[in-house]
C-alpha cells in the first residue's frame, strides 16, 4: 500500500464563510448564509484528499480550546490526526463571499503564540513519520514566533528523510523557503503571489515559462501557477502546459487553490505523470468552485470534469 500523504499546517484556522447578495462597504450587510469549517491550507488539502480516497495524515498546531471542529472533521473523513495541541484557540478567518461579483474578501485574525516546545514536538513527529519517496505538503502561513526561520527547519528535515516536498505558501514564507536551499518537488502559487515574489508582472505564458526556469534553477522541480479564470500553468521536467478553464460560474472561490493542490498530490500519489496531475488539479479546483465548505463533490463529477479539460503545450 502506498505511504499516506502528509499535510503539515503550522497555522490552521476556523474558516467562517459569510455569503452576501453584494458587499457594500460602510453599510449594514445582511447575510444569506454563514458557516464555520475547520480549515487552513493543509487541512483543506487533507479534506479533499480524503474525499478522493487518498490516505492522508494531518500534522499541525491546533489551539486546544477549539480543537473539536478539527477532530470532528478528521473523524468524519478518516484523516489520521497527528496535530499537536497548543494553549489557546485556533484563529478564525472570515471570508465574505459576494454573490453578485463572485469575489471573496478575506479577514484573517491572529492566532495564538506557539510555544517552542510544540514546534519542536511537531518536527520530531515529522522526523519519525516521513519516509523516503513519501509526499509531504507544507502549507499556509506561519504563526507568530515561527516567522524568523520560516519553513526552513521543516523543509530541511523532510529533505533529510527523503520525502518529496510540496510547498504551498506565499510572501516572505515562500521567499525564505526558496532561499534555504532545499529541493522542492512542487510549488503552487497563484499569479499574484508569483509576481510579488519576483517583483515583476507575468502577463503571458512566455513570462510564466521564464519565471519557472528561474525557479527550476533554484531547485524547484515543478511549478504550477493558478491563473483564476484563465486556468492553470505548469512547468515540469516532462514539459510545460496551460490548462484551459472550464466554463463555470463560481459559488465561491474559497478553497479552490487548496483543492488544486490536492488534485496534484492525489495524481502523483497514484503514480500518474505531471500532465495528468495538472488535469486532476484543475478538475478538483473547478469542482470546488461550486461548493461551500471543505468537501469535494462525488468522484463521478470530478471524473466528468477530467474528461473535459484541455491542455496546450507551451514551447521551451
PDB file of C-alpha atoms in Angstrom:
ATOM      1  CA  UNK A   1       0.000   0.000   0.000  1.00  0.00           C
ATOM      2  CA  UNK A   2       1.363   3.482  -0.859  1.00  0.00           C
ATOM      3  CA  UNK A   3       2.509   5.620   2.028  1.00  0.00           C
ATOM      4  CA  UNK A   4      -0.055   8.218   3.139  1.00  0.00           C
ATOM      5  CA  UNK A   5       0.364  11.824   2.112  1.00  0.00           C
ATOM      6  CA  UNK A   6       1.488  14.076   4.965  1.00  0.00           C
ATOM      7  CA  UNK A   7      -0.051  17.550   5.192  1.00  0.00           C
ATOM      8  CA  UNK A   8       1.630  19.938   7.613  1.00  0.00           C
ATOM      9  CA  UNK A   9      -0.271  23.073   8.645  1.00  0.00           C
ATOM     10  CA  UNK A  10       1.516  25.249  11.225  1.00  0.00           C
ATOM     11  CA  UNK A  11      -1.211  27.937  11.185  1.00  0.00           C
ATOM     12  CA  UNK A  12      -4.670  26.360  10.765  1.00  0.00           C
ATOM     13  CA  UNK A  13      -7.891  28.317  11.108  1.00  0.00           C
ATOM     14  CA  UNK A  14     -11.607  28.094  11.618  1.00  0.00           C
ATOM     15  CA  UNK A  15     -12.970  29.411   8.310  1.00  0.00           C
ATOM     16  CA  UNK A  16     -16.139  31.416   8.848  1.00  0.00           C
ATOM     17  CA  UNK A  17     -17.694  31.952   5.415  1.00  0.00           C
ATOM     18  CA  UNK A  18     -20.409  34.616   5.170  1.00  0.00           C
ATOM     19  CA  UNK A  19     -22.469  34.827   1.973  1.00  0.00           C
ATOM     20  CA  UNK A  20     -23.974  38.167   0.900  1.00  0.00           C
ATOM     21  CA  UNK A  21     -26.039  39.225  -2.128  1.00  0.00           C
ATOM     22  CA  UNK A  22     -23.468  42.003  -2.517  1.00  0.00           C
ATOM     23  CA  UNK A  23     -20.813  43.592  -0.326  1.00  0.00           C
ATOM     24  CA  UNK A  24     -21.432  47.253   0.499  1.00  0.00           C
ATOM     25  CA  UNK A  25     -18.533  48.720   2.487  1.00  0.00           C
ATOM     26  CA  UNK A  26     -19.590  51.152   5.176  1.00  0.00           C
ATOM     27  CA  UNK A  27     -23.209  49.903   5.170  1.00  0.00           C
ATOM     28  CA  UNK A  28     -25.213  47.272   7.013  1.00  0.00           C
ATOM     29  CA  UNK A  29     -24.932  43.979   5.093  1.00  0.00           C
ATOM     30  CA  UNK A  30     -27.423  41.171   5.725  1.00  0.00           C
ATOM     31  CA  UNK A  31     -26.028  37.685   5.155  1.00  0.00           C
ATOM     32  CA  UNK A  32     -27.940  34.974   3.342  1.00  0.00           C
ATOM     33  CA  UNK A  33     -25.812  32.174   4.795  1.00  0.00           C
ATOM     34  CA  UNK A  34     -22.982  31.624   7.239  1.00  0.00           C
ATOM     35  CA  UNK A  35     -20.971  28.520   8.006  1.00  0.00           C
ATOM     36  CA  UNK A  36     -17.930  27.560  10.061  1.00  0.00           C
ATOM     37  CA  UNK A  37     -15.446  24.906   8.983  1.00  0.00           C
ATOM     38  CA  UNK A  38     -12.145  23.614  10.230  1.00  0.00           C
ATOM     39  CA  UNK A  39      -9.619  24.958   7.746  1.00  0.00           C
ATOM     40  CA  UNK A  40      -6.171  26.214   6.911  1.00  0.00           C
ATOM     41  CA  UNK A  41      -4.398  25.298   3.680  1.00  0.00           C
ATOM     42  CA  UNK A  42      -3.027  21.922   4.693  1.00  0.00           C
ATOM     43  CA  UNK A  43      -6.255  20.946   6.472  1.00  0.00           C
ATOM     44  CA  UNK A  44      -8.274  21.829   3.363  1.00  0.00           C
ATOM     45  CA  UNK A  45      -5.935  19.774   1.184  1.00  0.00           C
ATOM     46  CA  UNK A  46      -6.223  16.822   3.567  1.00  0.00           C
ATOM     47  CA  UNK A  47     -10.022  17.109   3.443  1.00  0.00           C
ATOM     48  CA  UNK A  48     -10.087  16.976  -0.361  1.00  0.00           C
ATOM     49  CA  UNK A  49      -7.597  14.104  -0.473  1.00  0.00           C
ATOM     50  CA  UNK A  50      -9.746  12.108   1.937  1.00  0.00           C
ATOM     51  CA  UNK A  51     -12.851  12.763  -0.189  1.00  0.00           C
ATOM     52  CA  UNK A  52     -10.980  11.340  -3.179  1.00  0.00           C
ATOM     53  CA  UNK A  53      -9.955   8.289  -1.176  1.00  0.00           C
ATOM     54  CA  UNK A  54      -6.244   9.043  -0.804  1.00  0.00           C
ATOM     55  CA  UNK A  55      -4.708   8.144   2.575  1.00  0.00           C
ATOM     56  CA  UNK A  56      -3.632  11.242   4.450  1.00  0.00           C
ATOM     57  CA  UNK A  57      -2.131  12.224   7.804  1.00  0.00           C
ATOM     58  CA  UNK A  58      -2.763  15.771   9.077  1.00  0.00           C
ATOM     59  CA  UNK A  59       0.006  17.347  11.144  1.00  0.00           C
ATOM     60  CA  UNK A  60      -0.006  20.858  12.508  1.00  0.00           C
ATOM     61  CA  UNK A  61      -0.558  23.088  15.532  1.00  0.00           C
ATOM     62  CA  UNK A  62      -4.122  23.298  16.866  1.00  0.00           C
ATOM     63  CA  UNK A  63      -5.377  25.517  19.667  1.00  0.00           C
ATOM     64  CA  UNK A  64      -6.650  23.149  22.324  1.00  0.00           C
ATOM     65  CA  UNK A  65      -9.649  25.326  23.253  1.00  0.00           C
ATOM     66  CA  UNK A  66     -11.453  24.821  19.928  1.00  0.00           C
ATOM     67  CA  UNK A  67      -9.859  21.676  18.530  1.00  0.00           C
ATOM     68  CA  UNK A  68     -13.235  19.892  18.465  1.00  0.00           C
ATOM     69  CA  UNK A  69     -14.126  21.211  14.990  1.00  0.00           C
ATOM     70  CA  UNK A  70     -10.930  19.743  13.569  1.00  0.00           C
ATOM     71  CA  UNK A  71     -11.334  16.486  15.459  1.00  0.00           C
ATOM     72  CA  UNK A  72     -14.844  16.096  14.057  1.00  0.00           C
ATOM     73  CA  UNK A  73     -13.602  16.710  10.505  1.00  0.00           C
ATOM     74  CA  UNK A  74     -10.782  14.186  10.866  1.00  0.00           C
ATOM     75  CA  UNK A  75     -13.118  11.558  12.327  1.00  0.00           C
ATOM     76  CA  UNK A  76     -15.775  12.073   9.660  1.00  0.00           C
ATOM     77  CA  UNK A  77     -13.318  11.744   6.788  1.00  0.00           C
ATOM     78  CA  UNK A  78     -10.914   9.161   8.140  1.00  0.00           C
ATOM     79  CA  UNK A  79      -7.979  11.569   8.275  1.00  0.00           C
ATOM     80  CA  UNK A  80      -5.277  10.499  10.703  1.00  0.00           C
ATOM     81  CA  UNK A  81      -4.972  13.222  13.369  1.00  0.00           C
ATOM     82  CA  UNK A  82      -1.321  13.866  14.243  1.00  0.00           C
ATOM     83  CA  UNK A  83      -1.699  17.551  15.161  1.00  0.00           C
ATOM     84  CA  UNK A  84      -0.015  18.994  18.231  1.00  0.00           C
ATOM     85  CA  UNK A  85      -2.272  20.868  20.665  1.00  0.00           C
ATOM     86  CA  UNK A  86      -1.138  24.309  21.876  1.00  0.00           C
ATOM     87  CA  UNK A  87      -2.665  26.567  24.553  1.00  0.00           C
ATOM     88  CA  UNK A  88      -5.459  28.896  23.433  1.00  0.00           C
ATOM     89  CA  UNK A  89      -7.773  28.878  20.432  1.00  0.00           C
ATOM     90  CA  UNK A  90      -7.051  28.305  16.776  1.00  0.00           C
ATOM     91  CA  UNK A  91      -7.568  31.578  14.914  1.00  0.00           C
ATOM     92  CA  UNK A  92     -10.654  32.456  12.871  1.00  0.00           C
ATOM     93  CA  UNK A  93     -10.505  33.567   9.234  1.00  0.00           C
ATOM     94  CA  UNK A  94     -13.577  35.426   7.988  1.00  0.00           C
ATOM     95  CA  UNK A  95     -14.397  35.024   4.304  1.00  0.00           C
ATOM     96  CA  UNK A  96     -17.068  37.297   2.840  1.00  0.00           C
ATOM     97  CA  UNK A  97     -18.497  35.982  -0.439  1.00  0.00           C
ATOM     98  CA  UNK A  98     -20.441  38.436  -2.628  1.00  0.00           C
ATOM     99  CA  UNK A  99     -22.909  36.639  -4.903  1.00  0.00           C
ATOM    100  CA  UNK A 100     -23.175  39.434  -7.471  1.00  0.00           C
ATOM    101  CA  UNK A 101     -19.450  39.501  -8.299  1.00  0.00           C
ATOM    102  CA  UNK A 102     -18.249  36.135  -7.024  1.00  0.00           C
ATOM    103  CA  UNK A 103     -15.473  37.961  -5.167  1.00  0.00           C
ATOM    104  CA  UNK A 104     -14.263  36.836  -1.762  1.00  0.00           C
ATOM    105  CA  UNK A 105     -12.956  39.262   0.869  1.00  0.00           C
ATOM    106  CA  UNK A 106     -10.686  37.680   3.487  1.00  0.00           C
ATOM    107  CA  UNK A 107     -10.177  38.944   7.029  1.00  0.00           C
ATOM    108  CA  UNK A 108      -7.557  36.786   8.746  1.00  0.00           C
ATOM    109  CA  UNK A 109      -7.393  37.110  12.529  1.00  0.00           C
ATOM    110  CA  UNK A 110      -4.196  36.484  14.517  1.00  0.00           C
ATOM    111  CA  UNK A 111      -3.602  33.099  16.069  1.00  0.00           C
ATOM    112  CA  UNK A 112      -2.137  32.037  19.412  1.00  0.00           C
ATOM    113  CA  UNK A 113       1.549  32.222  20.154  1.00  0.00           C
ATOM    114  CA  UNK A 114       3.214  28.873  19.535  1.00  0.00           C
ATOM    115  CA  UNK A 115       5.378  27.527  22.353  1.00  0.00           C
ATOM    116  CA  UNK A 116       8.825  26.491  21.152  1.00  0.00           C
ATOM    117  CA  UNK A 117       8.253  23.048  22.642  1.00  0.00           C
ATOM    118  CA  UNK A 118       5.157  22.489  20.459  1.00  0.00           C
ATOM    119  CA  UNK A 119       7.064  23.336  17.281  1.00  0.00           C
ATOM    120  CA  UNK A 120       9.887  21.003  18.288  1.00  0.00           C
ATOM    121  CA  UNK A 121       7.370  18.263  19.056  1.00  0.00           C
ATOM    122  CA  UNK A 122       5.852  18.708  15.597  1.00  0.00           C
ATOM    123  CA  UNK A 123       9.295  18.486  13.975  1.00  0.00           C
ATOM    124  CA  UNK A 124      10.071  15.361  15.973  1.00  0.00           C
ATOM    125  CA  UNK A 125       6.816  13.755  14.841  1.00  0.00           C
ATOM    126  CA  UNK A 126       7.630  14.601  11.227  1.00  0.00           C
ATOM    127  CA  UNK A 127      11.093  13.075  11.712  1.00  0.00           C
ATOM    128  CA  UNK A 128       9.502   9.827  12.875  1.00  0.00           C
ATOM    129  CA  UNK A 129       6.807   9.678  10.200  1.00  0.00           C
ATOM    130  CA  UNK A 130       8.407  10.898   6.963  1.00  0.00           C
ATOM    131  CA  UNK A 131       9.744   8.158   4.707  1.00  0.00           C
ATOM    132  CA  UNK A 132      11.837   8.181   1.509  1.00  0.00           C
ATOM    133  CA  UNK A 133       9.682   8.974  -1.504  1.00  0.00           C
ATOM    134  CA  UNK A 134       6.663   9.950   0.581  1.00  0.00           C
ATOM    135  CA  UNK A 135       4.728  13.051  -0.457  1.00  0.00           C
ATOM    136  CA  UNK A 136       4.704  15.740   2.243  1.00  0.00           C
ATOM    137  CA  UNK A 137       2.968  19.114   1.913  1.00  0.00           C
ATOM    138  CA  UNK A 138       3.939  22.148   3.990  1.00  0.00           C
ATOM    139  CA  UNK A 139       1.130  24.650   3.611  1.00  0.00           C
ATOM    140  CA  UNK A 140      -0.104  28.047   4.656  1.00  0.00           C
ATOM    141  CA  UNK A 141       1.219  30.993   6.593  1.00  0.00           C
ATOM    142  CA  UNK A 142       3.312  30.751   9.745  1.00  0.00           C
ATOM    143  CA  UNK A 143       2.090  31.737  13.223  1.00  0.00           C
ATOM    144  CA  UNK A 144       3.808  34.372  15.377  1.00  0.00           C
ATOM    145  CA  UNK A 145       7.063  33.041  16.737  1.00  0.00           C
ATOM    146  CA  UNK A 146       7.877  30.863  13.727  1.00  0.00           C
ATOM    147  CA  UNK A 147       8.401  33.551  11.121  1.00  0.00           C
ATOM    148  CA  UNK A 148      12.114  34.205  11.705  1.00  0.00           C
ATOM    149  CA  UNK A 149      13.359  30.843  10.466  1.00  0.00           C
ATOM    150  CA  UNK A 150      10.207  30.173   8.480  1.00  0.00           C
ATOM    151  CA  UNK A 151       9.711  26.770   6.916  1.00  0.00           C
ATOM    152  CA  UNK A 152      13.463  26.090   6.644  1.00  0.00           C
ATOM    153  CA  UNK A 153      13.796  23.699   9.642  1.00  0.00           C
ATOM    154  CA  UNK A 154      10.807  21.648   8.489  1.00  0.00           C
ATOM    155  CA  UNK A 155      11.906  21.526   4.850  1.00  0.00           C
ATOM    156  CA  UNK A 156      15.464  20.529   5.775  1.00  0.00           C
ATOM    157  CA  UNK A 157      14.110  17.757   7.963  1.00  0.00           C
ATOM    158  CA  UNK A 158      11.804  16.441   5.230  1.00  0.00           C
ATOM    159  CA  UNK A 159      14.692  16.522   2.759  1.00  0.00           C
ATOM    160  CA  UNK A 160      16.913  14.583   5.155  1.00  0.00           C
ATOM    161  CA  UNK A 161      14.172  11.968   5.442  1.00  0.00           C
ATOM    162  CA  UNK A 162      13.982  11.669   1.642  1.00  0.00           C
ATOM    163  CA  UNK A 163      10.402  12.926   1.324  1.00  0.00           C
ATOM    164  CA  UNK A 164       9.062  14.533  -1.849  1.00  0.00           C
ATOM    165  CA  UNK A 165       8.217  18.035  -0.698  1.00  0.00           C
ATOM    166  CA  UNK A 166       5.317  20.154  -1.888  1.00  0.00           C
ATOM    167  CA  UNK A 167       5.084  23.731  -0.613  1.00  0.00           C
ATOM    168  CA  UNK A 168       2.036  25.972  -0.789  1.00  0.00           C
ATOM    169  CA  UNK A 169       2.714  29.330   0.819  1.00  0.00           C
ATOM    170  CA  UNK A 170       3.373  32.909  -0.239  1.00  0.00           C
ATOM    171  CA  UNK A 171       5.071  36.162   0.654  1.00  0.00           C
ATOM    172  CA  UNK A 172       8.037  36.110   3.000  1.00  0.00           C
ATOM    173  CA  UNK A 173       7.476  32.439   3.886  1.00  0.00           C
ATOM    174  CA  UNK A 174       7.850  31.409   0.237  1.00  0.00           C
ATOM    175  CA  UNK A 175      10.877  33.629  -0.294  1.00  0.00           C
ATOM    176  CA  UNK A 176      12.606  32.215   2.802  1.00  0.00           C
ATOM    177  CA  UNK A 177      11.805  28.643   1.763  1.00  0.00           C
ATOM    178  CA  UNK A 178      13.294  29.086  -1.690  1.00  0.00           C
ATOM    179  CA  UNK A 179      16.414  30.633  -0.192  1.00  0.00           C
ATOM    180  CA  UNK A 180      17.103  27.782   2.234  1.00  0.00           C
ATOM    181  CA  UNK A 181      18.483  25.515  -0.492  1.00  0.00           C
ATOM    182  CA  UNK A 182      16.141  22.531  -0.041  1.00  0.00           C
ATOM    183  CA  UNK A 183      14.960  20.920  -3.317  1.00  0.00           C
ATOM    184  CA  UNK A 184      11.185  21.136  -3.711  1.00  0.00           C
ATOM    185  CA  UNK A 185       9.116  18.778  -5.826  1.00  0.00           C
ATOM    186  CA  UNK A 186       6.196  21.191  -6.234  1.00  0.00           C
ATOM    187  CA  UNK A 187       5.105  24.742  -5.535  1.00  0.00           C
ATOM    188  CA  UNK A 188       1.680  26.136  -6.475  1.00  0.00           C
ATOM    189  CA  UNK A 189       1.471  29.938  -6.151  1.00  0.00           C
ATOM    190  CA  UNK A 190      -1.176  31.968  -7.908  1.00  0.00           C
ATOM    191  CA  UNK A 191      -0.107  34.552 -10.464  1.00  0.00           C
ATOM    192  CA  UNK A 192      -0.228  37.461  -7.991  1.00  0.00           C
ATOM    193  CA  UNK A 193       1.834  35.559  -5.420  1.00  0.00           C
ATOM    194  CA  UNK A 194       4.471  34.696  -8.017  1.00  0.00           C
ATOM    195  CA  UNK A 195       4.565  38.268  -9.313  1.00  0.00           C
ATOM    196  CA  UNK A 196       5.044  39.502  -5.742  1.00  0.00           C
ATOM    197  CA  UNK A 197       7.843  37.007  -5.185  1.00  0.00           C
ATOM    198  CA  UNK A 198       9.697  38.009  -8.351  1.00  0.00           C
ATOM    199  CA  UNK A 199       8.846  41.702  -8.263  1.00  0.00           C
ATOM    200  CA  UNK A 200       7.593  41.919 -11.831  1.00  0.00           C
ATOM    201  CA  UNK A 201       4.373  41.347 -13.776  1.00  0.00           C
ATOM    202  CA  UNK A 202       3.873  37.994 -15.525  1.00  0.00           C
ATOM    203  CA  UNK A 203       1.060  38.650 -18.010  1.00  0.00           C
ATOM    204  CA  UNK A 204       1.850  35.957 -20.615  1.00  0.00           C
ATOM    205  CA  UNK A 205       2.661  32.261 -20.780  1.00  0.00           C
ATOM    206  CA  UNK A 206       6.124  33.190 -22.035  1.00  0.00           C
ATOM    207  CA  UNK A 207       6.622  35.272 -18.892  1.00  0.00           C
ATOM    208  CA  UNK A 208       5.452  32.398 -16.714  1.00  0.00           C
ATOM    209  CA  UNK A 209       7.744  29.984 -18.555  1.00  0.00           C
ATOM    210  CA  UNK A 210      10.726  32.249 -17.969  1.00  0.00           C
ATOM    211  CA  UNK A 211       9.811  32.649 -14.293  1.00  0.00           C
ATOM    212  CA  UNK A 212       9.535  28.872 -13.950  1.00  0.00           C
ATOM    213  CA  UNK A 213      13.017  28.404 -15.432  1.00  0.00           C
ATOM    214  CA  UNK A 214      14.424  30.607 -12.696  1.00  0.00           C
ATOM    215  CA  UNK A 215      12.601  28.574 -10.037  1.00  0.00           C
ATOM    216  CA  UNK A 216      13.837  25.308 -11.555  1.00  0.00           C
ATOM    217  CA  UNK A 217      17.368  26.696 -11.231  1.00  0.00           C
ATOM    218  CA  UNK A 218      16.669  27.227  -7.516  1.00  0.00           C
ATOM    219  CA  UNK A 219      15.781  23.570  -7.055  1.00  0.00           C
ATOM    220  CA  UNK A 220      12.033  23.520  -7.692  1.00  0.00           C
ATOM    221  CA  UNK A 221      11.132  20.503  -9.805  1.00  0.00           C
ATOM    222  CA  UNK A 222       7.607  21.511 -10.848  1.00  0.00           C
ATOM    223  CA  UNK A 223       5.894  24.898 -10.774  1.00  0.00           C
ATOM    224  CA  UNK A 224       2.122  25.203 -11.046  1.00  0.00           C
ATOM    225  CA  UNK A 225       0.616  28.695 -11.229  1.00  0.00           C
ATOM    226  CA  UNK A 226      -3.083  29.230 -10.611  1.00  0.00           C
ATOM    227  CA  UNK A 227      -4.444  31.741 -13.109  1.00  0.00           C
ATOM    228  CA  UNK A 228      -8.036  32.063 -11.892  1.00  0.00           C
ATOM    229  CA  UNK A 229     -10.446  32.431 -14.786  1.00  0.00           C
ATOM    230  CA  UNK A 230      -7.566  31.759 -17.225  1.00  0.00           C
ATOM    231  CA  UNK A 231      -6.905  28.230 -15.948  1.00  0.00           C
ATOM    232  CA  UNK A 232      -3.549  26.986 -14.687  1.00  0.00           C
ATOM    233  CA  UNK A 233       0.056  26.859 -15.922  1.00  0.00           C
ATOM    234  CA  UNK A 234       2.532  24.069 -15.220  1.00  0.00           C
ATOM    235  CA  UNK A 235       6.241  23.755 -15.884  1.00  0.00           C
ATOM    236  CA  UNK A 236       7.672  20.334 -15.037  1.00  0.00           C
ATOM    237  CA  UNK A 237      10.544  18.035 -16.086  1.00  0.00           C
ATOM    238  CA  UNK A 238       8.065  16.443 -18.514  1.00  0.00           C
ATOM    239  CA  UNK A 239       7.114  19.708 -20.214  1.00  0.00           C
ATOM    240  CA  UNK A 240       5.012  22.828 -19.781  1.00  0.00           C
ATOM    241  CA  UNK A 241       1.273  23.185 -20.352  1.00  0.00           C
ATOM    242  CA  UNK A 242      -1.586  25.603 -20.000  1.00  0.00           C
ATOM    243  CA  UNK A 243      -4.829  24.053 -18.770  1.00  0.00           C
ATOM    244  CA  UNK A 244      -7.832  25.887 -20.177  1.00  0.00           C
ATOM    245  CA  UNK A 245     -10.511  26.801 -17.632  1.00  0.00           C
ATOM    246  CA  UNK A 246     -13.887  25.103 -17.758  1.00  0.00           C
ATOM    247  CA  UNK A 247     -16.980  27.317 -18.036  1.00  0.00           C
ATOM    248  CA  UNK A 248     -18.413  27.648 -14.560  1.00  0.00           C
ATOM    249  CA  UNK A 249     -19.992  30.425 -12.533  1.00  0.00           C
ATOM    250  CA  UNK A 250     -18.400  30.022  -9.112  1.00  0.00           C
ATOM    251  CA  UNK A 251     -20.483  29.881  -5.979  1.00  0.00           C
ATOM    252  CA  UNK A 252     -17.281  30.737  -4.123  1.00  0.00           C
ATOM    253  CA  UNK A 253     -13.561  30.673  -4.839  1.00  0.00           C
ATOM    254  CA  UNK A 254     -12.805  29.763  -1.203  1.00  0.00           C
ATOM    255  CA  UNK A 255     -10.657  26.649  -1.091  1.00  0.00           C
ATOM    256  CA  UNK A 256     -10.266  26.267  -4.855  1.00  0.00           C
ATOM    257  CA  UNK A 257      -6.490  26.705  -4.694  1.00  0.00           C
ATOM    258  CA  UNK A 258      -6.242  24.133  -1.913  1.00  0.00           C
ATOM    259  CA  UNK A 259      -8.382  21.732  -3.944  1.00  0.00           C
ATOM    260  CA  UNK A 260      -5.995  22.191  -6.873  1.00  0.00           C
ATOM    261  CA  UNK A 261      -3.036  21.220  -4.698  1.00  0.00           C
ATOM    262  CA  UNK A 262      -4.986  18.181  -3.506  1.00  0.00           C
ATOM    263  CA  UNK A 263      -5.641  17.116  -7.090  1.00  0.00           C
ATOM    264  CA  UNK A 264      -1.976  17.460  -7.996  1.00  0.00           C
ATOM    265  CA  UNK A 265      -0.905  15.394  -4.992  1.00  0.00           C
ATOM    266  CA  UNK A 266      -3.618  12.774  -5.457  1.00  0.00           C
ATOM    267  CA  UNK A 267      -2.494  12.156  -9.032  1.00  0.00           C
ATOM    268  CA  UNK A 268       1.202  11.957  -8.209  1.00  0.00           C
ATOM    269  CA  UNK A 269       0.491   9.729  -5.214  1.00  0.00           C
ATOM    270  CA  UNK A 270      -1.352   7.402  -7.616  1.00  0.00           C
ATOM    271  CA  UNK A 271       1.692   7.271  -9.902  1.00  0.00           C
ATOM    272  CA  UNK A 272       0.286   9.482 -12.677  1.00  0.00           C
ATOM    273  CA  UNK A 273       2.548  11.790 -14.676  1.00  0.00           C
ATOM    274  CA  UNK A 274       2.671  15.552 -14.287  1.00  0.00           C
ATOM    275  CA  UNK A 275       0.408  16.154 -17.267  1.00  0.00           C
ATOM    276  CA  UNK A 276      -2.345  14.085 -15.652  1.00  0.00           C
ATOM    277  CA  UNK A 277      -1.605  15.718 -12.326  1.00  0.00           C
ATOM    278  CA  UNK A 278      -2.396  19.102 -13.878  1.00  0.00           C
ATOM    279  CA  UNK A 279      -5.705  17.731 -15.159  1.00  0.00           C
ATOM    280  CA  UNK A 280      -6.572  16.472 -11.693  1.00  0.00           C
ATOM    281  CA  UNK A 281      -5.588  19.750 -10.073  1.00  0.00           C
ATOM    282  CA  UNK A 282      -7.815  21.782 -12.381  1.00  0.00           C
ATOM    283  CA  UNK A 283     -10.687  19.288 -12.063  1.00  0.00           C
ATOM    284  CA  UNK A 284     -10.544  19.383  -8.254  1.00  0.00           C
ATOM    285  CA  UNK A 285     -10.397  23.198  -8.254  1.00  0.00           C
ATOM    286  CA  UNK A 286     -13.275  23.526 -10.717  1.00  0.00           C
ATOM    287  CA  UNK A 287     -15.404  21.117  -8.713  1.00  0.00           C
ATOM    288  CA  UNK A 288     -14.707  23.120  -5.565  1.00  0.00           C
ATOM    289  CA  UNK A 289     -15.917  26.363  -7.159  1.00  0.00           C
ATOM    290  CA  UNK A 290     -19.486  25.061  -6.999  1.00  0.00           C
ATOM    291  CA  UNK A 291     -19.434  24.169  -3.310  1.00  0.00           C
ATOM    292  CA  UNK A 292     -19.143  25.953   0.020  1.00  0.00           C
ATOM    293  CA  UNK A 293     -17.344  24.214   2.833  1.00  0.00           C
ATOM    294  CA  UNK A 294     -14.488  21.693   2.931  1.00  0.00           C
ATOM    295  CA  UNK A 295     -15.964  18.936   0.754  1.00  0.00           C
ATOM    296  CA  UNK A 296     -15.442  17.789  -2.826  1.00  0.00           C
ATOM    297  CA  UNK A 297     -18.382  16.515  -4.881  1.00  0.00           C
ATOM    298  CA  UNK A 298     -18.669  12.794  -5.724  1.00  0.00           C
ATOM    299  CA  UNK A 299     -15.836  11.261  -7.749  1.00  0.00           C
ATOM    300  CA  UNK A 300     -18.155  10.799 -10.736  1.00  0.00           C
ATOM    301  CA  UNK A 301     -18.475  14.578 -11.069  1.00  0.00           C
ATOM    302  CA  UNK A 302     -14.717  15.081 -10.911  1.00  0.00           C
ATOM    303  CA  UNK A 303     -14.136  12.297 -13.451  1.00  0.00           C
ATOM    304  CA  UNK A 304     -16.516  14.054 -15.838  1.00  0.00           C
ATOM    305  CA  UNK A 305     -14.534  17.271 -15.430  1.00  0.00           C
ATOM    306  CA  UNK A 306     -11.280  15.399 -16.082  1.00  0.00           C
ATOM    307  CA  UNK A 307     -12.567  14.355 -19.497  1.00  0.00           C
ATOM    308  CA  UNK A 308     -13.409  17.959 -20.400  1.00  0.00           C
ATOM    309  CA  UNK A 309     -10.079  19.589 -19.532  1.00  0.00           C
ATOM    310  CA  UNK A 310      -7.827  20.506 -22.447  1.00  0.00           C
ATOM    311  CA  UNK A 311      -4.095  21.140 -22.183  1.00  0.00           C
ATOM    312  CA  UNK A 312      -1.987  23.193 -24.571  1.00  0.00           C
ATOM    313  CA  UNK A 313       1.757  22.573 -24.703  1.00  0.00           C
ATOM    314  CA  UNK A 314       3.945  25.628 -24.054  1.00  0.00           C
ATOM    315  CA  UNK A 315       7.127  25.647 -26.162  1.00  0.00           C
ATOM    316  CA  UNK A 316      10.511  25.664 -24.427  1.00  0.00           C
TER     317      UNK A 316
END
